Coordinates of C-alpha atoms and ligand atoms in Angstrom, one line a residue:
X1 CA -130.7 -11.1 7.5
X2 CA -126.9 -11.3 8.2
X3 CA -125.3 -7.7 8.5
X4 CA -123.0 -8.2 5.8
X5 CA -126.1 -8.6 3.3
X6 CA -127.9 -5.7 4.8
X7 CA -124.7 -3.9 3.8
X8 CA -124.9 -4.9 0.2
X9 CA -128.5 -4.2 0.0
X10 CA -128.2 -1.0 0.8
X11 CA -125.1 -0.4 -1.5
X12 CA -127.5 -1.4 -3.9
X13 CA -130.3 0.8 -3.3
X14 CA -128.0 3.9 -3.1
X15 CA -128.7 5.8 -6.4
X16 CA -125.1 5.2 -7.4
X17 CA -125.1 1.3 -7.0
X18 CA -122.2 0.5 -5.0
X19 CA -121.0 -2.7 -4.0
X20 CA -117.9 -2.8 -1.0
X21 CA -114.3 -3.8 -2.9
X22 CA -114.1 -6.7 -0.2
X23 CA -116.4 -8.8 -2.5
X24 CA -113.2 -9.1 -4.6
X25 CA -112.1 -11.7 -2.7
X26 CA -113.4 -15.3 -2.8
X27 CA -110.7 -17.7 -3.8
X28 CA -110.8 -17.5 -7.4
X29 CA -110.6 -13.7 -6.9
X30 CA -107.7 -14.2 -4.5
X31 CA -106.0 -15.4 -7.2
X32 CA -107.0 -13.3 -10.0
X33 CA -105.5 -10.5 -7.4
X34 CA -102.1 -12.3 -7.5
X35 CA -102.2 -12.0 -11.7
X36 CA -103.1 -8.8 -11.2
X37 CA -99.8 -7.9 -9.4
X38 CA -97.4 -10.2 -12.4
X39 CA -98.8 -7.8 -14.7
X40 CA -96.4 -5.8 -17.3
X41 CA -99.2 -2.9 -16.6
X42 CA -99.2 -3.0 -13.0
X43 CA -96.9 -1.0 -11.7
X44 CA -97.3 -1.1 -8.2
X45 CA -96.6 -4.1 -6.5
X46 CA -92.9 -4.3 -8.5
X47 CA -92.1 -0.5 -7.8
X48 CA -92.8 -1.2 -4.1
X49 CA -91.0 -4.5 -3.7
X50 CA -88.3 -2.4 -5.3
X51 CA -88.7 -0.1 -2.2
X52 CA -88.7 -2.5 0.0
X53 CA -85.4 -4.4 -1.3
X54 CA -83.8 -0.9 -1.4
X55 CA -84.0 0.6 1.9
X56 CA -85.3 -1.9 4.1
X57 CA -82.1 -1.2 6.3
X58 CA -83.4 2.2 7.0
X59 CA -86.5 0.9 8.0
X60 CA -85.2 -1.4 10.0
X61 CA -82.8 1.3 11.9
X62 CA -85.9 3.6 12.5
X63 CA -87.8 1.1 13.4
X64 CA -85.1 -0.1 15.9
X65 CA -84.9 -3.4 17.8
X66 CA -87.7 -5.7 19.4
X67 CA -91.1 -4.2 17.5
X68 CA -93.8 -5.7 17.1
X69 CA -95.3 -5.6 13.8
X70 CA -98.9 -5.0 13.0
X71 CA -100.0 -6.0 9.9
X72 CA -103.5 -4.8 9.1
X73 CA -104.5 -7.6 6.5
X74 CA -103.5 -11.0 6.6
X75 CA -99.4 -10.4 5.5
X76 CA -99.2 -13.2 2.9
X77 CA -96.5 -11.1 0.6
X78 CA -93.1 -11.2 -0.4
X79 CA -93.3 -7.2 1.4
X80 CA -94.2 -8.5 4.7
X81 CA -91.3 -11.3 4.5
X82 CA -88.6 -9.0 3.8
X83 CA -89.7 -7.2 6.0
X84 CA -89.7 -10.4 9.0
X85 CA -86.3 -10.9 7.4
X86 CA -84.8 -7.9 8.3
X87 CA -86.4 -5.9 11.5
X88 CA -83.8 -6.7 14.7
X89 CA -85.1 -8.9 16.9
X90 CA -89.0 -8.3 16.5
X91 CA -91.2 -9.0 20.0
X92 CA -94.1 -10.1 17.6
X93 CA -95.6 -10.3 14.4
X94 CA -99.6 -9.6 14.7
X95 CA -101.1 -10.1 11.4
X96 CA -104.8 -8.8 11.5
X97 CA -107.6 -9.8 9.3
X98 CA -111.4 -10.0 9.3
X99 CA -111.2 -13.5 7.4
X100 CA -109.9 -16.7 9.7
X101 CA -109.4 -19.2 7.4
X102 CA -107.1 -16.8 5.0
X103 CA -105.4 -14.9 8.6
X104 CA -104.5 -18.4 10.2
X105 CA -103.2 -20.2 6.9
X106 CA -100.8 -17.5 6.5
X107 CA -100.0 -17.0 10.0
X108 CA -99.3 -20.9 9.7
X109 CA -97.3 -20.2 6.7
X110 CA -95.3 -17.4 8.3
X111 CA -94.7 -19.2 11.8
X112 CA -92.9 -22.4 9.7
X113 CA -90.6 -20.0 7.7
X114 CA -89.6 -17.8 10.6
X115 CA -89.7 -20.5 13.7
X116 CA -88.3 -18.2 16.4
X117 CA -90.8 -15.2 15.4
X118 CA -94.2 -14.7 17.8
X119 CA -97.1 -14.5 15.5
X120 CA -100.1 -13.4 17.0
X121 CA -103.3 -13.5 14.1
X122 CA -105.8 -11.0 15.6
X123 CA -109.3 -11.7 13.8
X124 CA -110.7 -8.4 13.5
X125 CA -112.4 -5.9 11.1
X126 CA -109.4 -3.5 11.2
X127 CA -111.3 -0.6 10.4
X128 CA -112.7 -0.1 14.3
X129 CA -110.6 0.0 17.1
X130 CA -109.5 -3.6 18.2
X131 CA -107.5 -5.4 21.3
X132 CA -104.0 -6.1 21.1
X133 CA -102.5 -9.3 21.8
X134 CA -99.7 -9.6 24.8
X135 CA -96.5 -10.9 23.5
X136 CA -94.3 -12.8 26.0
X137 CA -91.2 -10.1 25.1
X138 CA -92.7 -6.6 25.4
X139 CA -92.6 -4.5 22.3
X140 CA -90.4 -1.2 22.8
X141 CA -92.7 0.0 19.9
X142 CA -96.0 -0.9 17.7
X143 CA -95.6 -0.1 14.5
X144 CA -98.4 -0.7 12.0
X145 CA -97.5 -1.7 8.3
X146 CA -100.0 -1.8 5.9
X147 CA -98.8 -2.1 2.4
X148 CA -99.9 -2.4 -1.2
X149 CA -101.7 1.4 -1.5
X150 CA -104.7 -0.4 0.0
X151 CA -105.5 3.2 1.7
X152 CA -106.3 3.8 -1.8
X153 CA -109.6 1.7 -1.1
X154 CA -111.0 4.3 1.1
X155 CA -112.9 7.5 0.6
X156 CA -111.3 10.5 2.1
X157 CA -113.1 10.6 5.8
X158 CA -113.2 7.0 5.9
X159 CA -109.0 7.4 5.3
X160 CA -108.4 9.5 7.9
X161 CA -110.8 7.3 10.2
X162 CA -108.6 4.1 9.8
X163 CA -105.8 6.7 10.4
X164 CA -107.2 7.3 13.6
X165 CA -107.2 3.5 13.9
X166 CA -103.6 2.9 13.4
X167 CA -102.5 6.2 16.1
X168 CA -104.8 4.3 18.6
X169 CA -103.0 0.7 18.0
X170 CA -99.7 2.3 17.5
X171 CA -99.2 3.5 20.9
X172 CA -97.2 6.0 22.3
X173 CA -93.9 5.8 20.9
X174 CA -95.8 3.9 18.1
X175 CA -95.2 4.0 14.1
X176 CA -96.8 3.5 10.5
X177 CA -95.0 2.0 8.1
X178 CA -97.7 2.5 4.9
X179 CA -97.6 2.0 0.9
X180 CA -99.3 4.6 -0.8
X181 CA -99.6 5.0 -4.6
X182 CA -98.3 8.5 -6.3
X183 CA -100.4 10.6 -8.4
X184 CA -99.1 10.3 -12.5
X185 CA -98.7 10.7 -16.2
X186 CA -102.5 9.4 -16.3
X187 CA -102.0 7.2 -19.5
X188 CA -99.7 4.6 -16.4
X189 CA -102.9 4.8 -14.1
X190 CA -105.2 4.1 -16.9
X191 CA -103.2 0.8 -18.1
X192 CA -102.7 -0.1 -14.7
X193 CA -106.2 -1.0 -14.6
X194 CA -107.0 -2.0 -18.1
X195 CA -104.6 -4.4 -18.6
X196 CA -104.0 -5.8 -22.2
X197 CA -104.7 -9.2 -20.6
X198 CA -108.0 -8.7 -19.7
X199 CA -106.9 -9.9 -16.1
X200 CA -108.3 -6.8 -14.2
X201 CA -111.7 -7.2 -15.8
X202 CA -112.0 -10.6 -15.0
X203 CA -111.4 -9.7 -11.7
X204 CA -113.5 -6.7 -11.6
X205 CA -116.5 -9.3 -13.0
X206 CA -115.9 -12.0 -10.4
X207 CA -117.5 -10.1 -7.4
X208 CA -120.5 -10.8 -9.4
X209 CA -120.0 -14.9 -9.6
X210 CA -119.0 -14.6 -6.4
X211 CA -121.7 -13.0 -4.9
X212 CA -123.9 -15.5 -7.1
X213 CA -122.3 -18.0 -5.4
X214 CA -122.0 -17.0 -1.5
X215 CA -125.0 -14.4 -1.8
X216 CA -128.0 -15.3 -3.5
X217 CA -127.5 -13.5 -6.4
X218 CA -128.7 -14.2 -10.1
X219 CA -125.9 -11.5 -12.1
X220 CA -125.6 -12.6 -15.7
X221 CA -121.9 -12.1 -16.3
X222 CA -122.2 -11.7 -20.1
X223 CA -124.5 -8.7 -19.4
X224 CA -121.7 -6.5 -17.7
X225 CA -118.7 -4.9 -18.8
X226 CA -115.6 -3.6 -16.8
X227 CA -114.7 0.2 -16.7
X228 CA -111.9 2.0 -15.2
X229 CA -111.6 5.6 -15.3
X230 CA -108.5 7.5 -13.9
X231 CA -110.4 11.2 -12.7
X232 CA -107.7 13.4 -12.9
X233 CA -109.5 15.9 -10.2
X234 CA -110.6 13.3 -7.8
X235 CA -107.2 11.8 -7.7
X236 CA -108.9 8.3 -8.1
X237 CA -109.2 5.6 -10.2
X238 CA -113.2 4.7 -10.8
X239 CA -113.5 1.1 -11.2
X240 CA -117.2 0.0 -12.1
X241 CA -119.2 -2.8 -13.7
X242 CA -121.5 -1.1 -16.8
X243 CA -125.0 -3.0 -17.4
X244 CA -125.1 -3.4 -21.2
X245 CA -128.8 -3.9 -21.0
X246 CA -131.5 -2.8 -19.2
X247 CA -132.1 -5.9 -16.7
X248 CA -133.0 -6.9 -13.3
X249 CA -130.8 -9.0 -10.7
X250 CA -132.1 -10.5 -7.4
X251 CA -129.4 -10.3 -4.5
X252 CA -130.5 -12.6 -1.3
X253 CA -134.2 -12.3 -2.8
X254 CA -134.3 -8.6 -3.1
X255 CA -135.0 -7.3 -7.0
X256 CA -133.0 -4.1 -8.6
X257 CA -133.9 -2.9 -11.7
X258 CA -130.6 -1.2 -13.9
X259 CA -130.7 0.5 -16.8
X260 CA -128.3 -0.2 -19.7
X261 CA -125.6 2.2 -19.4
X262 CA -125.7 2.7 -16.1
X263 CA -122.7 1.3 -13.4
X264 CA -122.0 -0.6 -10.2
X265 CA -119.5 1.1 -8.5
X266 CA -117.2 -1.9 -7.1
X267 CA -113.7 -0.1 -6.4
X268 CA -112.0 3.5 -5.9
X269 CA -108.1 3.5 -6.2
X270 CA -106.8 7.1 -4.5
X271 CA -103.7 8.7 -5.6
X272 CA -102.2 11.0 -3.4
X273 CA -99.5 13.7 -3.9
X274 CA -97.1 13.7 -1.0
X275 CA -98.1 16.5 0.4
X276 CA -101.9 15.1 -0.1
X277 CA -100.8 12.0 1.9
X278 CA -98.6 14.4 4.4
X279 CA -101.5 16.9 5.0
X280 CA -103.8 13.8 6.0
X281 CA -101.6 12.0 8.1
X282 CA -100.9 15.1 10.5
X283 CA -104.1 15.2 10.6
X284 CA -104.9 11.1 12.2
X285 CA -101.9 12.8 14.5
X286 CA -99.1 11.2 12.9
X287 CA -95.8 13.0 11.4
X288 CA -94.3 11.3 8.0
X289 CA -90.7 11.2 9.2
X290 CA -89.6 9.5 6.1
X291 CA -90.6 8.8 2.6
X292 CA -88.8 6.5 0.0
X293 CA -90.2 6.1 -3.6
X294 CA -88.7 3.8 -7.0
X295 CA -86.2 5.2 -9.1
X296 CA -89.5 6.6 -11.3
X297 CA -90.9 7.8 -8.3
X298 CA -94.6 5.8 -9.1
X299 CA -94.8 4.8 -5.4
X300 CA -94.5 5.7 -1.8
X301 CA -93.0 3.9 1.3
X302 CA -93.4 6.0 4.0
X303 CA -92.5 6.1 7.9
X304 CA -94.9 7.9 9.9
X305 CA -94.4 8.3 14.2
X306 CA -97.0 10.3 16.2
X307 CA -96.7 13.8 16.3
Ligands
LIG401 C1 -105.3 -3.8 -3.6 C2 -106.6 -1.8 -3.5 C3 -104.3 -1.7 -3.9 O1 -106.2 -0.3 -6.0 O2 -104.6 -1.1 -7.2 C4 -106.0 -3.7 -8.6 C5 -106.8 -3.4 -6.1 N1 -108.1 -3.2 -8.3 N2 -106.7 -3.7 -9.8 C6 -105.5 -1.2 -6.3 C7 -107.0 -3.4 -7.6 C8 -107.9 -3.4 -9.6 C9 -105.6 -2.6 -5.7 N3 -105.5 -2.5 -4.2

């Protein structure tokens, strides 16, 4: 048995069903993803674009000349290019993802728009410590960017771990340049995730055709129904697929038994105060130096160096 489905099994035998928010993305998911951010309700990617249009000249002075960039995922957004577009002579651009065929098409994508830039694709699971490439120019500084509130994804320890990650490939004299979503009137959360559209719950449902199709499994789509659930306390959206019946489902010949009513937990979305986000980066041994949010102050840019 491959590791990967040992990892779902077990998600699955957990007595809250959970299955890892990387199943999201087969193609068709991919895309459903990119709907996801043209939505009216979803707030985030346009309030952080807005970010990035607005003071990318402050990032670029703090971030100084000849960087290299170190994307942790494979940088196929707008973010990432206005980004390229602006930083002063970068030494490299080293976009790092755990899937090859997505990491190199956009790496290809990236090299033919920017043709004197040094792109180095790393394939590696970015949450464990990983090699660095060698540019020809040295870098005078590493600084990680890692956009889109995708820290959201991760549990608190699990947070501060990839943290950890990002001090050890920054370097000394190294930086973070992250997006992180801001806690809110809850009624903007709630809509960001149950779109009038429909789009989110399609996209919430396709882990399950996708892992019917890649993984063995027999999931009756018609027998599931999206929830998300902004908890106030937790600071986190709960996004979850609800059985409407009790049924069985077979993934990679393995039987589970669910009762109707009861969920599959595919997805946590954190929100963080600033001081939340502040308190754990000092923590993973970095300083936030800087912060920018939108004029509604939804969502965070912020420049961290080690402290
Ligand atoms: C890609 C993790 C930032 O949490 O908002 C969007 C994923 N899930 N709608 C998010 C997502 C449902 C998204 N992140």
């Amino acid at each position: 048995m491959t590791e990967e489905m040992a990892e779902l099994i077990e998600g699955l035998n957990q007595p809250q069903k959970t299955i890892s928010p990387k199943y999201f993305y087969d193609e068709n998911g991919s895309q459903l993803f990119e709907k996801i951010t043209e939505l009216p309700e979803y707030y985030l990617t346009d309030a952080e674009l807005e970010i990035m249009r607005e003071y990318v000249d402050e990032m670029a002075r703090l971030i100084g000349r000849q960087a290299s960039l170190i994307e942790f995922g494979s940088g196929s957004s707008l973010k990432t290019r206005i980004l390229l577009e602006n930083l002063d002579n970068l030494a490299a651009y080293v976009p790092v993802d755990i899937s090859e065929d997505h990491l190199l098409e956009s790496a290809r994508k990236i090299r033919s728009e920017f043709d004197l830039l040094d792109v180095r694709p790393v394939v590696a699971d970015f949450t464990k410590p990983f090699a660095l490439p060698n540019p020809t120019v040295t870098p005078i500084r590493n600084v990680v960017y890692f956009p889109g509130s995708t820290i959201g994804n991760f549990e608190h320890e699990e947070a501060m771990e990839l943290l950890r990650v990002m001090h050890t490939e920054a370097g000394e004299n190294g930086a973070l340049l992250i997006g992180v979503d801001l806690q809110k009137d809850p009624d903007i959360i709630d809509a960001a995730y149950n779109d009038s559209q429909g789009v989110t719950a399609e996209f919430n449902l396709n882990m399950l055709r996708h892992l019917n199709n890649e993984f063995d499994a027999d999931f009756d789509l018609d027998a599931f129904e999206h929830r998300a659930e902004y908890d106030e306390d937790e600071g986190r959206v709960v996004i979850e697929l609800v059985s409407q019946e009790d049924q069985t489902f077979e993934v990679g010949g393995t039987g589970f038994d669910i009762a109707e009513g009861e969920a599959i937990l595919t997805e946590y979305s954190h929100k963080y105060t600033l001081e939340q986000f502040s308190d754990m980066a000092e923590a993973a041994g970095f300083s936030v130096l800087k912060v920018w949010t939108d004029a509604e102050q939804l969502f965070s840019v912020q420049y961290c160096v080690r402290s």
